[in-house]
XYZ file of C-alpha atoms in Angstrom:
306
model
C 19.297 9.388 -9.735
C 20.640 6.764 -7.348
C 20.280 9.258 -4.500
C 16.647 9.938 -5.422
C 15.847 6.218 -5.658
C 17.406 5.535 -2.257
C 15.682 8.553 -0.701
C 12.235 7.641 -2.042
C 12.766 4.040 -0.948
C 13.439 5.292 2.560
C 10.343 7.517 2.397
C 8.123 4.603 1.425
C 9.517 2.382 4.170
C 9.081 5.048 6.843
C 5.579 5.712 5.533
C 4.778 1.999 5.698
C 6.095 1.860 9.262
C 3.936 4.814 10.279
C 6.890 7.115 11.015
C 5.930 9.620 8.299
C 2.409 10.957 7.858
C 0.885 12.066 4.577
C -2.206 14.202 5.406
C -4.882 14.675 2.724
C -3.792 16.995 -0.045
C -5.921 19.834 -1.335
C -6.557 19.892 -5.083
C -8.587 22.405 -7.042
C -9.300 22.689 -10.766
C -11.258 25.549 -12.284
C -11.600 27.003 -15.757
C -10.036 30.433 -16.234
C -9.406 32.343 -19.479
C -9.968 29.253 -21.609
C -7.524 27.102 -19.644
C -7.513 24.918 -16.541
C -6.233 26.590 -13.387
C -4.841 23.713 -11.335
C -3.637 24.150 -7.761
C -2.317 21.505 -5.392
C -1.182 21.682 -1.753
C 0.629 18.599 -0.394
C 1.644 18.499 3.308
C 3.792 15.856 5.020
C 5.091 15.353 8.557
C 8.132 13.705 10.132
C 7.316 14.309 13.816
C 10.137 15.849 15.809
C 12.307 16.377 12.731
C 10.699 17.963 9.662
C 7.475 19.105 8.098
C 7.025 20.024 4.457
C 4.395 21.467 2.182
C 4.568 21.442 -1.597
C 2.492 23.893 -3.569
C 1.858 23.656 -7.308
C -0.062 26.117 -9.423
C -0.390 25.853 -13.180
C -2.416 27.037 -16.143
C -2.734 24.333 -18.779
C -4.980 22.640 -21.309
C -4.940 18.848 -20.975
C -6.738 18.250 -24.289
C -4.028 19.987 -26.328
C -1.121 19.217 -23.996
C -0.354 22.935 -23.624
C 1.280 24.203 -20.427
C 1.102 27.989 -20.197
C 2.555 28.633 -16.739
C 3.627 26.568 -13.757
C 4.991 27.395 -10.322
C 6.020 24.738 -7.831
C 7.962 24.925 -4.587
C 8.495 22.979 -1.360
C 8.647 24.722 2.010
C 10.638 22.598 4.449
C 10.659 23.278 8.202
C 13.498 21.927 10.329
C 12.027 21.549 13.822
C 15.390 20.741 15.420
C 17.373 23.753 14.184
C 14.255 25.932 13.792
C 14.924 26.840 10.182
C 12.600 27.166 7.200
C 13.833 26.855 3.606
C 12.110 26.953 0.244
C 13.174 24.723 -2.641
C 12.078 24.827 -6.255
C 9.913 21.738 -6.734
C 9.931 21.349 -10.513
C 13.013 19.166 -10.894
C 12.459 17.449 -7.539
C 8.926 16.399 -8.515
C 9.970 15.028 -11.905
C 12.884 12.987 -10.592
C 11.213 11.669 -7.430
C 8.272 10.595 -9.605
C 10.611 8.640 -11.856
C 12.264 7.087 -8.809
C 8.859 6.098 -7.414
C 7.895 4.438 -10.687
C 11.027 2.299 -10.723
C 10.641 1.403 -7.041
C 6.983 0.472 -7.507
C 8.007 -1.859 -10.317
C 10.602 -3.446 -8.061
C 8.085 -3.847 -5.229
C 5.401 -5.621 -7.265
C 7.637 -7.852 -9.376
C 8.522 -11.422 -8.473
C 11.035 -12.047 -11.257
C 13.945 -10.152 -12.853
C 13.075 -7.144 -14.996
C 15.159 -7.060 -18.180
C 13.171 -5.129 -20.786
C 10.935 -2.159 -20.069
C 8.725 0.008 -22.261
C 7.881 3.631 -21.547
C 5.009 5.586 -23.078
C 5.790 9.287 -23.161
C 8.829 11.459 -23.737
C 8.222 14.281 -21.275
C 10.101 15.163 -18.110
C 8.630 12.345 -16.021
C 9.196 9.763 -18.763
C 12.847 10.774 -18.882
C 13.131 10.337 -15.144
C 11.416 6.939 -15.367
C 13.947 5.734 -17.926
C 16.931 6.862 -15.853
C 15.481 5.470 -12.617
C 14.776 2.054 -14.137
C 18.247 2.033 -15.648
C 19.692 2.857 -12.223
C 17.671 0.267 -10.287
C 17.573 -2.724 -12.640
C 20.117 -4.631 -14.706
C 18.328 -3.955 -17.986
C 18.942 -5.350 -21.432
C 16.784 -2.725 -23.149
C 14.615 0.328 -22.619
C 12.074 1.015 -25.345
C 10.215 4.304 -25.612
C 7.643 5.915 -27.859
C 5.533 9.026 -28.285
C 3.499 10.516 -31.103
C 5.964 13.134 -32.357
C 9.261 12.215 -33.995
C 10.916 15.412 -32.757
C 10.062 14.501 -29.163
C 11.487 11.017 -29.607
C 14.672 12.466 -31.060
C 15.034 14.948 -28.192
C 14.481 12.152 -25.661
C 17.184 10.017 -27.263
C 19.682 12.885 -27.324
C 19.150 13.794 -23.675
C 18.563 10.419 -22.029
C 20.474 7.934 -24.162
C 24.017 9.041 -23.236
C 23.176 8.852 -19.510
C 22.000 5.246 -19.577
C 23.789 1.936 -19.148
C 21.170 -0.076 -21.040
C 20.506 0.390 -24.769
C 17.704 2.878 -25.470
C 15.528 2.221 -28.502
C 13.071 4.828 -29.696
C 10.178 3.495 -31.782
C 7.289 5.146 -33.592
C 4.533 2.578 -33.001
C 3.034 1.688 -29.635
C 2.673 -1.958 -30.680
C 6.409 -2.206 -31.338
C 7.175 -0.509 -28.030
C 5.063 -3.011 -26.072
C 6.225 -6.161 -27.825
C 8.160 -8.680 -25.700
C 8.799 -6.495 -22.635
C 8.590 -7.382 -18.954
C 7.064 -4.103 -17.824
C 5.328 -1.004 -19.127
C 5.485 2.411 -17.484
C 3.169 5.179 -18.697
C 3.569 8.910 -18.189
C 1.270 10.576 -20.708
C -1.269 13.128 -19.393
C -4.039 12.282 -21.877
C -7.744 13.040 -21.411
C -8.697 9.688 -23.007
C -7.078 6.263 -22.497
C -4.238 5.252 -24.800
C -3.658 1.775 -23.341
C -6.167 -1.072 -23.541
C -6.074 -4.502 -21.930
C -5.431 -6.286 -25.220
C -2.296 -4.204 -25.786
C -0.825 -5.254 -22.433
C -2.179 -8.778 -21.991
C 1.321 -10.245 -22.532
C 3.002 -7.796 -20.122
C 3.213 -8.882 -16.496
C 3.870 -5.545 -14.799
C 2.426 -2.077 -15.349
C 3.191 1.222 -13.652
C 0.761 4.058 -14.341
C 2.059 7.467 -13.296
C -1.220 9.315 -13.045
C -3.143 11.020 -10.313
C -4.599 13.984 -12.169
C -8.374 14.025 -11.969
C -8.530 15.331 -15.545
C -6.579 12.523 -17.244
C -6.989 8.838 -18.100
C -4.149 6.778 -19.528
C -5.522 3.230 -19.309
C -8.908 1.710 -20.053
C -10.982 0.430 -17.168
C -10.361 -3.200 -18.100
C -6.633 -2.756 -17.477
C -7.327 -2.117 -13.787
C -9.840 -4.958 -13.576
C -7.714 -7.783 -14.955
C -4.788 -7.683 -12.505
C -4.126 -6.606 -8.897
C -3.705 -2.827 -8.558
C -1.351 -1.373 -5.959
C -1.915 2.311 -5.171
C 0.466 4.632 -3.377
C -2.424 6.062 -1.329
C -6.077 5.152 -1.791
C -7.452 8.525 -0.711
C -5.581 10.138 -3.595
C -6.003 7.388 -6.176
C -9.792 7.341 -5.868
C -9.855 10.993 -6.987
C -7.732 10.413 -10.097
C -9.069 10.099 -13.619
C -9.276 6.320 -14.035
C -10.952 5.808 -10.675
C -13.332 8.742 -11.075
C -14.403 7.305 -14.427
C -14.937 3.860 -12.884
C -17.013 5.410 -10.094
C -19.147 7.338 -12.606
C -19.756 4.099 -14.536
C -20.572 2.247 -11.291
C -17.615 -0.038 -11.942
C -15.325 1.009 -9.111
C -15.771 -2.289 -7.267
C -14.398 -4.125 -10.316
C -10.925 -2.640 -9.817
C -8.802 -5.346 -8.251
C -7.168 -3.338 -5.472
C -4.411 -5.117 -3.560
C -5.777 -5.742 -0.073
C -4.506 -7.119 3.198
C -5.901 -9.994 5.216
C -8.460 -7.714 6.861
C -9.606 -6.244 3.568
C -7.711 -2.961 3.903
C -6.292 -1.387 0.742
C -2.535 -1.858 0.762
C -0.272 1.006 -0.274
C 3.215 1.479 -1.610
C 4.333 1.737 2.020
C 3.176 -1.844 2.544
C 4.880 -2.867 -0.686
C 8.152 -1.280 0.430
C 8.043 -3.572 3.452
C 7.503 -6.664 1.283
C 3.783 -7.106 1.803
C 2.442 -6.725 -1.738
C 4.395 -8.673 -4.395
C 2.341 -10.246 -7.197
C 3.087 -12.419 -10.231
C 1.121 -9.961 -12.426
C 0.227 -6.520 -11.124
C -0.264 -2.833 -11.821
C 1.063 0.001 -9.658
C -0.942 3.218 -9.856
C 0.957 6.247 -8.572
C -0.409 9.657 -7.635
C 2.675 11.038 -5.859
C 3.165 11.292 -2.107
C 4.180 14.349 -0.129
C 6.403 12.136 2.037
C 8.620 11.718 -1.040
C 8.952 15.482 -1.347
C 9.705 15.779 2.363
C 12.494 13.197 2.325
C 14.080 14.517 -0.871
C 13.930 18.108 0.385
C 15.446 17.012 3.698
C 18.272 15.214 1.860
C 19.086 18.320 -0.181
C 18.802 20.582 2.857
C 21.085 18.398 4.981
C 23.726 18.304 2.256
C 23.483 22.058 1.860
C 24.020 22.485 5.610
C 27.055 20.182 5.531
C 28.608 22.014 2.601
C 27.916 25.396 4.179
C 29.634 24.276 7.374
C 32.795 23.371 5.491
């Protein structure tokens, strides 16, 4: 996990400096055979060195939480050695997303983070717990989800890998009590977090981005500064689409620069977006996939040479 955190940190800094480019991604959702057919194409460029394109295709039903089939891979092109490799993107996406969540929390916070809460027990939530444990000197990680069997499985898999104590709880209110930060990773069609539930929590990280889902109520994004990883992607995600439909988009307190431009996680990585109370809203950047794939590829080349 430390390697992923360092790699994503480098990706965000290079993105903020303008070295890496993250062209618009192509997303499509259509109904097929009673389920959503979701496809996503995410390109990224490191001029003179690498280019990458991640492709995801899945059949799922957000309302029931059912995932029928999913295929994800990253095609990485090495422009120096003129090689092209393909990497499975499932594990890479989960772990780099967790790393991004922990880094975003570090970027927006102005005081030490000791206790964190996580909503969700899926693959991304597990990566969030391990990434926060790797990046911060934590006293506690608290986690909850609706099903006891999921909480038990999370504890068995994640608990032994952590330095900080992991406490699994059944109630959301207990999970959110007396914590410094909340990270959410629950693909729900309707919000599960309201402003009253988080009014005592200084820092929020919402791992979202899917146009079909909403994890937090609109008021949550209106009551504190919101840092996005990329505005062009965030505005197409569930919370922002809902706000636009309700003619409330201008109420979202986006973190902006002196000229009024929307700041991104690249700006935050360079120290330009810390806040005393803030929310980071993450949709996932292709530059993360590029840098992680390049790290794996370069290690593979080194091992092959020896």
